[in-house]
Amino acid sequence: MNNDQERKGKGGKVLPGSKNRTQKGNSSEVSGLLIQAVSTTVTYDSKALVIDGKRRILQSGSVHYPRTTPEVWPEIIRKAKEGGLDVIETYVFWNYHEPVREEYYFGGRFDLVRFVKEVHEAGLFVHLRIGPYACAEWNYGGFPVWLHFIPGIQFRTTNSLFKREMERFLAKIVNLMKDENLFASQGGPIILAQVENEYGNVEWAYGVAGELYVKWAAETAVGLNTTVPWVMCAQEDAPDPIINTCNGFYCDRFSPNSPFKPKMWTENYVGWFLAFGYAVPFRPVEDLAFAVARFFETGGTFQNYYMYFGGTNFGRTAGGPLVATSYDYDAPINEYGFINQPKWGHLRDLHIAIEQCEEHLVNANATQISLGKNLEAHVYYRSPNDCAAFLANFGSSTDATVNFRGNSYLLPAWSVSILPDCVNVIFNTAKVLSQRTLDDDVFTWNITMHDSSLPSSSWSWYKEHVGIWDNNSFEASGLLEQINTTKDTSDFLWYTTSINMTAKTEQNQTKEVGLLIRSLGHAALLFVNKRLVGIGYGNHDDASFTLSAKVKLHTGSNTVDVLSVMIGLQERDYIMILTDLTDSEEDLSFMQWTYQVGLEGEFLGLENASLANSSIWTKGSATPVNQSLIWYKTVFLPPEGKGPMSLNLSGMGKGQAWVNGQSIGRYWSSYLSPSSGCSEDCDYRGTYDASKCLKKCGQPAQTLYHVPRSWLQPGENLLVIHEELGGDPSTISVVTQNGQLICGRVSEGDLPPADTWEPSVGFASRTPLLRLSCETGWHIASVRFASFGTPEGNCGALSPGSCHADVSSIVHKDCIGKQACSILVSTDKLGDPCPNVLKSLAVEALCRG
């Protein structure tokens, strides 16, 4: 790696990165020229953030730099900008930047400076959420585990030890940004910073100490002299000048705690995170757009999508309990960096419509007008004859026609129409005209995915020893708490003891007893005399579990080995309690136990390429399958093309996978979600929550695991699997996306695209457009369906209706071979198969590289 990729050092020092990188202000390209717009001052008033003296309406999106690789950061940022964002928001992840106290790492995926500079070069601003507590479904909430072992420390309260460490890290990041000239006053992109994170949700538990801590955190942040405003999210008592902001699915009813602060929304959840054993959550874009429009309608000034790109929890970065490796979040840009349509496109059009109202929103106060039950307008007047309006139907069931300023407007239920001139509707949140992509549909699998099985004869394996495997084990009386023992160096901790049955059984006889494990998390494997007799695990909402097993113990000594397994670390301790209930209810918890941190394979480093050819691996004609605690190894060639790549681990149980020594994360394919509760066609109308819209019931939360292309090398690539429960490695395949099905549907009665509207001019044409586009580098290769009339069905299953004109030849002529195309939805263009009938154009096409 070059210096720009690798910045790390010890003793509190950060090695300097490349100093010859061209520094640019927030900019955009016009006619091939780079137009710089460097911000120098950032303040705020009651209406908005004020950048260089100008109030701004700002659209923001969360992109966490470690959840993808530096090679794709520019592409993600470019797509965010094209989607209408002004700001990229990211947490700073303390535990990976300071894994050992005063030993810092800012390299690879954790090169924060490089990431901020990439955002800068794209012409966007940055909101840096330093925290340093993050949550973010990240391991230990972003805290380094070594904090836990400072004697006398208490987190997030008026504890001097914690405050010392927090202040030191805050200063470290602020000074790093200053040294690289990255704050706005230095010509950089950082216009906002955040201290703490959602502390208001837990402050009550700390009493007065919590209130004092909030004041201290605010004073400490301001004292760092960043020259940009600081925010505290979900913190009603954030002291001046800190801006308190809203987090949630809806923030239109939020008000800041001072009339001098702007109304800001730092986490607008575009979906929800994924957990093992759960169905996949999603949020309809109609509801998301409704929430955003309502926020700006009611005086909002800054809103951030959490997440705009979610990415992947590589390695052991996923938080607990049981958070999955995919952090897709149903975001506008999916886990693999592809645009998620129609979410991306519909929100882009929304941003365009709101931007057309910006001068009204930041320079006028709203006049609220009731239009009926659950119906209202908010009008922003710059002068009596110059206004912008938002018309809202916040009822969840009934469409309505309203009269506004002498004109009639149809408002679908749970929708907002935006009128930048108080006359013309240029966008309605419930009318989705953007194309759809079908990447996540079973229908598309054989069309857009290439699935390459790995030769079953190529596998080697290594069987883990059960229980104590090395002389670095130790003994203790009673059961030890897992975090204090492993210090999070491994997900695994062996608990081993023995039960002597000599006094309880006749010689050469066995006795059936019951063993019971009670655990606060997250999973455990129980072995008796080295044989697996039980598996137990919890879930994300309740990681605790009880595991019971009937076992036969023989005369003499019987070994009991318990492998306790963590799946992501939270800010809490986990204790295992083992009790013999069936036989005389003897409590084994206080017996003498032997402990071993980690697995033998971890200690050996079996995932590393240096051991790929070691004799420690066994190779034979029959690869063992469905065995617990076994390591597998093979090699594979990189798939052709440049499309996203993943491993299909649906035939495996639970474990972790590495490619060329890089961990792609934990997998758990055998943990199925509940079979009921899903609604693939979830009604967007009405209040959304994380359990409202679910898909893939009765299936694993995740079967495909992202492998970044930059982790591959020409020729053979090493794949290592550690399987905990039992699976069949011959079922593993390499999956690449080599195409994309796209679909559009627009009617004659729909609005023209929002970006064709100009102030004082109106729409360039009242004729609607159907737009299609492929990912960068791909083109429209074929037209699978094209009908003008009354087409039926949904994307992926379209069919001609009673009125039908096959317009494939027209679409073919306008679109084949192009990355993007537009088709006028009119009878002049497409003919008239049924006069006096409102017609729609529906097209389904295939993109290829």
Short mmCIF file of C-alpha atoms in Angstrom, two decimals, residues 112-518:
data_model
loop_
_atom_site.label_atom_id
_atom_site.label_comp_id
_atom_site.label_asym_id
_atom_site.label_seq_id
_atom_site.Cartn_x
_atom_site.Cartn_y
_atom_site.Cartn_z
CA LEU A 112 -10.53 8.35 7.37
CA VAL A 113 -8.48 11.16 5.84
CA ARG A 114 -8.56 9.56 2.41
CA PHE A 115 -12.32 9.06 2.67
CA VAL A 116 -12.99 12.68 3.63
CA LYS A 117 -10.76 13.84 0.78
CA GLU A 118 -12.64 11.62 -1.67
CA VAL A 119 -15.89 13.28 -0.59
CA HIS A 120 -14.23 16.67 -0.95
CA GLU A 121 -13.03 15.95 -4.47
CA ALA A 122 -16.55 14.93 -5.47
CA GLY A 123 -17.81 18.36 -4.41
CA LEU A 124 -19.81 17.28 -1.37
CA PHE A 125 -19.75 18.33 2.28
CA VAL A 126 -19.03 16.06 5.26
CA HIS A 127 -20.79 15.64 8.59
CA LEU A 128 -18.23 13.94 10.85
CA ARG A 129 -19.90 12.09 13.73
CA ILE A 130 -16.91 11.62 16.03
CA GLY A 131 -18.97 10.45 19.00
CA PRO A 132 -16.92 8.60 20.01
CA TYR A 133 -19.79 6.27 20.93
CA ALA A 134 -21.39 5.19 17.64
CA CYS A 135 -23.75 2.25 18.19
CA ALA A 136 -24.33 1.73 14.42
CA GLU A 137 -24.72 -2.04 14.96
CA TRP A 138 -20.92 -1.96 15.21
CA ASN A 139 -18.87 -4.14 17.55
CA TYR A 140 -18.99 -2.74 21.11
CA GLY A 141 -20.72 0.35 19.74
CA GLY A 142 -17.37 1.61 18.47
CA PHE A 143 -15.69 1.63 21.87
CA PRO A 144 -12.29 -0.10 22.05
CA VAL A 145 -12.51 -3.09 24.37
CA TRP A 146 -9.42 -1.97 26.28
CA LEU A 147 -11.58 0.78 27.80
CA HIS A 148 -13.46 -1.96 29.63
CA PHE A 149 -10.30 -2.96 31.49
CA ILE A 150 -9.31 0.42 32.91
CA PRO A 151 -9.87 -0.06 36.66
CA GLY A 152 -12.70 2.10 37.96
CA ILE A 153 -13.95 3.27 34.58
CA GLN A 154 -17.65 3.84 33.89
CA PHE A 155 -18.77 4.60 30.37
CA ARG A 156 -20.69 7.71 29.28
CA THR A 157 -21.02 9.43 32.63
CA THR A 158 -19.11 11.85 34.84
CA ASN A 159 -16.33 9.36 35.36
CA SER A 160 -12.95 11.08 35.14
CA LEU A 161 -11.24 8.05 33.61
CA PHE A 162 -13.77 7.79 30.80
CA LYS A 163 -13.82 11.54 30.20
CA ARG A 164 -10.03 11.56 29.93
CA GLU A 165 -10.04 8.86 27.24
CA MET A 166 -13.00 10.34 25.36
CA GLU A 167 -11.49 13.82 25.33
CA ARG A 168 -8.16 12.45 24.15
CA PHE A 169 -9.76 10.64 21.19
CA LEU A 170 -11.98 13.58 20.25
CA ALA A 171 -8.90 15.80 20.17
CA LYS A 172 -7.02 13.18 18.16
CA ILE A 173 -9.61 13.16 15.38
CA VAL A 174 -10.17 16.91 15.37
CA ASN A 175 -6.43 17.58 15.18
CA LEU A 176 -6.02 14.99 12.43
CA MET A 177 -8.68 16.78 10.39
CA LYS A 178 -7.09 20.16 11.11
CA ASP A 179 -3.64 18.89 10.10
CA GLU A 180 -5.10 17.87 6.73
CA ASN A 181 -7.02 21.18 6.31
CA LEU A 182 -10.36 19.42 6.18
CA PHE A 183 -12.62 21.71 8.20
CA ALA A 184 -14.67 24.25 6.26
CA SER A 185 -12.74 27.23 7.60
CA GLN A 186 -9.61 25.65 6.11
CA GLY A 187 -11.24 25.18 2.72
CA GLY A 188 -12.21 21.60 3.53
CA PRO A 189 -15.55 19.76 3.31
CA ILE A 190 -16.40 19.25 7.01
CA ILE A 191 -19.32 21.53 7.87
CA LEU A 192 -20.69 19.68 10.92
CA ALA A 193 -19.37 17.52 13.74
CA GLN A 194 -21.18 15.36 16.27
CA VAL A 195 -20.29 14.60 19.86
CA GLU A 196 -21.87 11.63 21.68
CA ASN A 197 -24.71 9.69 20.03
CA GLU A 198 -28.34 9.21 21.08
CA TYR A 199 -27.37 9.68 24.73
CA GLY A 200 -30.81 11.09 25.43
CA ASN A 201 -32.20 7.56 25.11
CA VAL A 202 -30.23 6.40 28.17
CA GLU A 203 -29.53 9.61 30.08
CA TRP A 204 -32.36 8.96 32.52
CA ALA A 205 -30.50 5.95 33.89
CA TYR A 206 -27.58 8.14 35.00
CA GLY A 207 -29.60 10.77 36.83
CA VAL A 208 -27.79 14.00 37.63
CA ALA A 209 -24.50 12.47 36.51
CA GLY A 210 -25.99 12.07 33.03
CA GLU A 211 -27.01 15.74 32.89
CA LEU A 212 -23.54 16.83 33.98
CA TYR A 213 -21.95 14.51 31.41
CA VAL A 214 -23.98 16.09 28.59
CA LYS A 215 -22.80 19.56 29.62
CA TRP A 216 -19.20 18.37 29.87
CA ALA A 217 -19.33 16.67 26.44
CA ALA A 218 -20.74 19.83 24.85
CA GLU A 219 -18.15 22.10 26.47
CA THR A 220 -15.34 19.73 25.50
CA ALA A 221 -16.47 19.61 21.87
CA VAL A 222 -16.83 23.37 21.55
CA GLY A 223 -13.45 23.82 23.20
CA LEU A 224 -11.78 21.90 20.38
CA ASN A 225 -12.40 24.92 18.15
CA THR A 226 -13.41 23.13 14.96
CA THR A 227 -14.98 26.38 13.66
CA VAL A 228 -18.04 24.40 12.53
CA PRO A 229 -21.27 23.72 14.46
CA TRP A 230 -21.54 20.68 16.70
CA VAL A 231 -24.69 18.56 17.00
CA MET A 232 -26.01 16.06 19.51
CA CYS A 233 -28.61 13.68 18.11
CA ALA A 234 -31.62 12.57 20.15
CA GLN A 235 -30.53 14.93 22.93
CA GLU A 236 -33.31 17.27 24.04
CA ASP A 237 -31.12 18.98 26.65
CA ALA A 238 -28.16 19.68 24.35
CA PRO A 239 -26.79 22.95 25.72
CA ASP A 240 -26.16 25.98 23.53
CA PRO A 241 -24.53 26.29 21.05
CA ILE A 242 -24.87 22.55 20.34
CA ILE A 243 -27.74 21.81 17.93
CA ASN A 244 -30.02 19.01 19.11
CA THR A 245 -31.25 16.87 16.21
CA CYS A 246 -33.89 14.23 15.54
CA ASN A 247 -33.42 10.52 14.80
CA GLY A 248 -36.34 8.34 13.69
CA PHE A 249 -38.62 7.19 10.90
CA TYR A 250 -40.49 10.53 11.00
CA CYS A 251 -39.30 13.91 12.28
CA ASP A 252 -41.90 16.39 10.97
CA ARG A 253 -43.16 17.01 14.51
CA PHE A 254 -39.69 17.57 15.95
CA SER A 255 -38.66 21.01 17.21
CA PRO A 256 -35.17 21.97 18.39
CA ASN A 257 -34.76 23.04 22.01
CA SER A 258 -34.10 26.67 21.13
CA PRO A 259 -35.84 29.07 18.74
CA PHE A 260 -32.39 30.01 17.44
CA LYS A 261 -31.51 26.51 16.19
CA PRO A 262 -32.48 24.94 12.85
CA LYS A 263 -34.63 21.84 12.54
CA MET A 264 -32.29 18.96 11.63
CA TRP A 265 -32.74 15.22 11.12
CA THR A 266 -29.56 13.17 11.50
CA GLU A 267 -30.95 9.63 11.09
CA ASN A 268 -33.83 8.98 8.72
CA TYR A 269 -33.99 5.19 8.59
CA VAL A 270 -34.37 4.08 4.97
CA GLY A 271 -35.02 0.52 6.11
CA TRP A 272 -33.57 -1.46 8.99
CA PHE A 273 -30.57 -3.61 9.77
CA LEU A 274 -30.53 -7.36 9.32
CA ALA A 275 -30.10 -9.89 12.14
CA PHE A 276 -29.51 -13.63 11.95
CA GLY A 277 -32.75 -15.57 12.41
CA TYR A 278 -34.93 -12.67 11.25
CA ALA A 279 -36.78 -11.89 8.03
CA VAL A 280 -35.40 -9.14 5.80
CA PRO A 281 -36.88 -5.68 6.56
CA PHE A 282 -37.55 -3.09 3.86
CA ARG A 283 -39.17 0.34 3.72
CA PRO A 284 -41.33 1.36 0.76
CA VAL A 285 -39.95 4.43 -0.96
CA GLU A 286 -43.40 6.04 -1.04
CA ASP A 287 -43.37 6.19 2.76
CA LEU A 288 -39.74 7.32 2.94
CA ALA A 289 -40.40 10.14 0.47
CA PHE A 290 -43.55 11.10 2.40
CA ALA A 291 -41.51 11.39 5.61
CA VAL A 292 -38.86 13.56 3.93
CA ALA A 293 -41.40 15.84 2.25
CA ARG A 294 -43.33 16.29 5.51
CA PHE A 295 -40.11 17.22 7.29
CA PHE A 296 -39.24 19.99 4.86
CA GLU A 297 -42.88 21.01 4.58
CA THR A 298 -42.88 21.72 8.32
CA GLY A 299 -39.68 23.75 8.44
CA GLY A 300 -36.91 21.15 8.24
CA THR A 301 -33.57 22.26 6.86
CA PHE A 302 -31.16 19.28 6.94
CA GLN A 303 -32.02 15.60 6.69
CA ASN A 304 -29.77 12.55 6.50
CA TYR A 305 -30.62 9.09 5.18
CA TYR A 306 -29.40 6.35 7.48
CA MET A 307 -28.10 4.59 5.44
CA TYR A 308 -27.64 5.90 1.89
CA PHE A 309 -25.14 3.10 1.35
CA GLY A 310 -24.99 0.43 4.05
CA GLY A 311 -22.29 -1.95 2.86
CA THR A 312 -20.88 -4.97 4.66
CA ASN A 313 -19.83 -5.85 8.21
CA PHE A 314 -16.55 -7.51 7.27
CA GLY A 315 -14.63 -9.58 9.78
CA ARG A 316 -15.93 -9.30 13.31
CA THR A 317 -17.07 -5.67 12.98
CA ALA A 318 -20.80 -6.49 13.26
CA GLY A 319 -22.26 -5.49 16.59
CA GLY A 320 -24.37 -7.57 18.87
CA PRO A 321 -26.26 -9.42 19.42
CA LEU A 322 -26.49 -11.49 16.23
CA VAL A 323 -26.30 -8.63 13.72
CA ALA A 324 -25.79 -10.09 10.25
CA THR A 325 -22.82 -9.49 7.97
CA SER A 326 -24.86 -7.65 5.35
CA TYR A 327 -25.61 -4.04 6.33
CA ASP A 328 -27.59 -3.38 3.15
CA TYR A 329 -30.32 -1.53 5.10
CA ASP A 330 -32.53 -1.41 1.96
CA ALA A 331 -30.52 1.70 1.13
CA PRO A 332 -30.66 3.68 -2.14
CA ILE A 333 -27.28 2.15 -3.00
CA ASN A 334 -27.22 -1.56 -2.19
CA GLU A 335 -24.57 -3.57 -0.36
CA TYR A 336 -22.65 -4.21 -3.59
CA GLY A 337 -22.63 -0.58 -4.69
CA PHE A 338 -25.43 -0.90 -7.25
CA ILE A 339 -28.25 1.62 -7.39
CA ASN A 340 -31.39 0.31 -5.69
CA GLN A 341 -34.34 1.32 -7.80
CA PRO A 342 -36.89 2.79 -7.49
CA LYS A 343 -35.65 4.09 -4.13
CA TRP A 344 -32.63 5.97 -5.50
CA GLY A 345 -34.49 7.53 -8.43
CA HIS A 346 -37.65 8.49 -6.56
CA LEU A 347 -35.62 10.21 -3.84
CA ARG A 348 -33.50 11.98 -6.46
CA ASP A 349 -36.66 13.43 -7.99
CA LEU A 350 -37.84 14.43 -4.51
CA HIS A 351 -34.56 16.26 -3.88
CA ILE A 352 -34.94 18.13 -7.16
CA ALA A 353 -38.46 19.21 -6.23
CA ILE A 354 -37.41 20.38 -2.74
CA GLU A 355 -34.44 22.24 -4.20
CA GLN A 356 -36.82 24.19 -6.42
CA CYS A 357 -38.41 25.47 -3.19
CA GLU A 358 -35.16 26.23 -1.35
CA GLU A 359 -35.27 30.04 -1.50
CA HIS A 360 -38.82 30.04 -0.18
CA LEU A 361 -38.07 27.53 2.60
CA VAL A 362 -35.04 29.36 3.99
CA ASN A 363 -36.38 32.90 3.66
CA ALA A 364 -40.02 32.61 4.76
CA ASN A 365 -42.10 31.11 7.53
CA ALA A 366 -44.82 28.63 6.68
CA THR A 367 -48.48 29.54 6.57
CA GLN A 368 -50.46 26.44 7.53
CA ILE A 369 -53.87 25.97 5.91
CA SER A 370 -56.35 23.21 6.70
CA LEU A 371 -57.79 21.62 3.55
CA GLY A 372 -60.02 19.09 5.33
CA LYS A 373 -59.69 16.08 7.61
CA ASN A 374 -56.06 14.87 7.53
CA LEU A 375 -55.46 17.39 4.75
CA GLU A 376 -53.34 20.52 4.94
CA ALA A 377 -51.09 22.90 3.07
CA HIS A 378 -47.93 24.67 4.14
CA VAL A 379 -47.27 27.75 2.04
CA TYR A 380 -44.02 29.71 1.99
CA TYR A 381 -44.44 33.29 0.68
CA ARG A 382 -41.49 35.35 -0.46
CA SER A 383 -44.00 37.96 -1.59
CA PRO A 384 -47.78 37.98 -2.07
CA ASN A 385 -47.32 36.70 -5.63
CA ASP A 386 -44.32 34.44 -5.09
CA CYS A 387 -44.81 31.30 -3.05
CA ALA A 388 -44.08 27.57 -2.83
CA ALA A 389 -46.48 25.06 -1.32
CA PHE A 390 -46.65 21.54 0.05
CA LEU A 391 -50.05 19.85 -0.03
CA ALA A 392 -50.35 16.87 2.32
CA ASN A 393 -52.80 14.03 2.81
CA PHE A 394 -51.60 12.40 6.01
CA GLY A 395 -54.54 10.06 6.22
CA SER A 396 -53.58 6.44 5.70
CA SER A 397 -56.55 5.12 3.74
CA THR A 398 -58.46 7.60 1.57
CA ASP A 399 -57.37 9.57 -1.48
CA ALA A 400 -58.73 13.10 -1.59
CA THR A 401 -59.33 15.95 -4.00
CA VAL A 402 -58.58 19.35 -2.49
CA ASN A 403 -59.06 22.94 -3.59
CA PHE A 404 -56.02 25.17 -3.20
CA ARG A 405 -55.88 28.77 -4.45
CA GLY A 406 -58.71 28.12 -6.87
CA ASN A 407 -57.30 24.93 -8.37
CA SER A 408 -58.22 21.30 -7.77
CA TYR A 409 -55.58 18.73 -6.81
CA LEU A 410 -55.78 14.97 -6.28
CA LEU A 411 -53.84 13.86 -3.18
CA PRO A 412 -53.36 10.10 -2.74
CA ALA A 413 -53.51 8.86 0.84
CA TRP A 414 -50.26 9.27 2.81
CA SER A 415 -48.68 11.59 0.27
CA VAL A 416 -47.33 15.09 -0.26
CA SER A 417 -47.44 17.11 -3.48
CA ILE A 418 -44.80 19.78 -4.04
CA LEU A 419 -45.72 22.99 -5.90
CA PRO A 420 -42.67 25.26 -6.24
CA ASP A 421 -44.81 28.04 -7.74
CA CYS A 422 -48.00 27.36 -5.72
CA VAL A 423 -49.67 26.23 -8.96
CA ASN A 424 -47.89 23.32 -10.65
CA VAL A 425 -47.34 19.96 -8.97
CA ILE A 426 -43.91 18.72 -10.00
CA PHE A 427 -43.70 15.77 -7.59
CA ASN A 428 -45.98 13.59 -5.49
CA THR A 429 -44.42 11.21 -2.98
CA ALA A 430 -46.85 8.36 -3.78
CA LYS A 431 -46.37 8.52 -7.56
CA VAL A 432 -43.26 6.48 -8.30
CA LEU A 433 -42.16 7.01 -11.89
CA SER A 434 -38.57 5.84 -11.54
CA GLN A 435 -37.50 2.54 -13.03
CA ARG A 436 -37.27 -0.57 -10.92
CA THR A 437 -34.42 -3.03 -10.70
CA LEU A 438 -35.04 -6.69 -10.03
CA ASP A 439 -31.67 -7.78 -8.65
CA ASP A 440 -33.19 -9.34 -5.52
CA ASP A 441 -35.88 -11.36 -7.26
CA VAL A 442 -35.86 -15.14 -7.70
CA PHE A 443 -37.22 -14.57 -11.19
CA THR A 444 -34.00 -12.85 -12.25
CA TRP A 445 -31.47 -15.31 -10.82
CA ASN A 446 -30.79 -17.38 -13.94
CA ILE A 447 -30.84 -14.27 -16.12
CA THR A 448 -28.56 -11.86 -14.27
CA MET A 449 -26.43 -14.11 -12.03
CA HIS A 450 -23.61 -16.49 -12.86
CA ASP A 451 -23.24 -19.27 -10.29
CA SER A 452 -19.97 -21.27 -10.39
CA SER A 453 -19.69 -24.31 -8.15
CA LEU A 454 -16.35 -25.19 -6.64
CA PRO A 455 -14.98 -28.66 -7.47
CA SER A 456 -15.80 -31.01 -4.59
CA SER A 457 -12.46 -32.75 -5.00
CA SER A 458 -10.53 -29.57 -4.29
CA TRP A 459 -11.35 -29.31 -0.59
CA SER A 460 -8.95 -29.91 2.28
CA TRP A 461 -9.93 -29.89 5.94
CA TYR A 462 -8.75 -29.67 9.52
CA LYS A 463 -10.81 -30.99 12.45
CA GLU A 464 -10.75 -28.86 15.58
CA HIS A 465 -9.99 -30.48 18.90
CA VAL A 466 -12.91 -30.35 21.32
CA GLY A 467 -12.08 -28.61 24.57
CA ILE A 468 -8.64 -27.62 25.82
CA TRP A 469 -6.11 -27.69 23.00
CA ASP A 470 -2.98 -25.98 24.35
CA ASN A 471 -1.01 -25.41 27.53
CA ASN A 472 -1.95 -21.73 27.55
CA SER A 473 -5.23 -22.71 29.20
CA PHE A 474 -5.83 -21.87 32.84
CA GLU A 475 -8.00 -23.00 35.73
CA ALA A 476 -10.37 -21.12 37.99
CA SER A 477 -12.99 -22.00 40.52
CA GLY A 478 -16.43 -21.15 39.21
CA LEU A 479 -17.64 -19.70 35.93
CA LEU A 480 -15.86 -16.68 34.52
CA GLU A 481 -17.49 -13.89 32.56
CA GLN A 482 -16.67 -14.17 28.87
CA ILE A 483 -15.64 -10.63 27.88
CA ASN A 484 -13.30 -10.28 30.84
CA THR A 485 -11.72 -13.57 29.84
CA THR A 486 -11.42 -13.30 26.05
CA LYS A 487 -10.98 -9.50 25.91
CA ASP A 488 -12.81 -9.87 22.58
CA THR A 489 -9.76 -11.42 20.91
CA SER A 490 -12.04 -14.25 19.78
CA ASP A 491 -15.73 -15.10 19.53
CA PHE A 492 -15.00 -18.32 21.40
CA LEU A 493 -14.32 -19.42 24.97
CA TRP A 494 -13.99 -23.03 26.09
CA TYR A 495 -15.35 -23.98 29.53
CA THR A 496 -14.16 -27.47 30.55
CA THR A 497 -14.75 -29.55 33.66
CA SER A 498 -15.33 -33.18 34.58
CA ILE A 499 -18.02 -35.09 36.41
CA ASN A 500 -16.92 -38.16 38.34
CA MET A 501 -19.62 -40.81 38.41
CA THR A 502 -17.72 -43.44 40.40
CA ALA A 503 -19.79 -42.92 43.52
CA LYS A 504 -23.07 -42.71 41.65
CA THR A 505 -22.99 -45.74 39.36
CA GLU A 506 -22.12 -49.36 39.43
CA GLN A 507 -18.90 -50.28 37.67
CA ASN A 508 -19.19 -50.43 33.86
CA GLN A 509 -22.66 -48.94 33.96
CA THR A 510 -24.00 -45.62 32.72
CA LYS A 511 -26.45 -43.20 34.21
CA GLU A 512 -28.67 -40.75 32.37
CA VAL A 513 -28.52 -37.23 33.74
CA GLY A 514 -29.71 -33.87 32.58
CA LEU A 515 -27.43 -30.96 31.91
CA LEU A 516 -28.73 -27.43 31.75
CA ILE A 517 -26.99 -24.30 30.46
CA ARG A 518 -28.35 -20.86 31.16
#
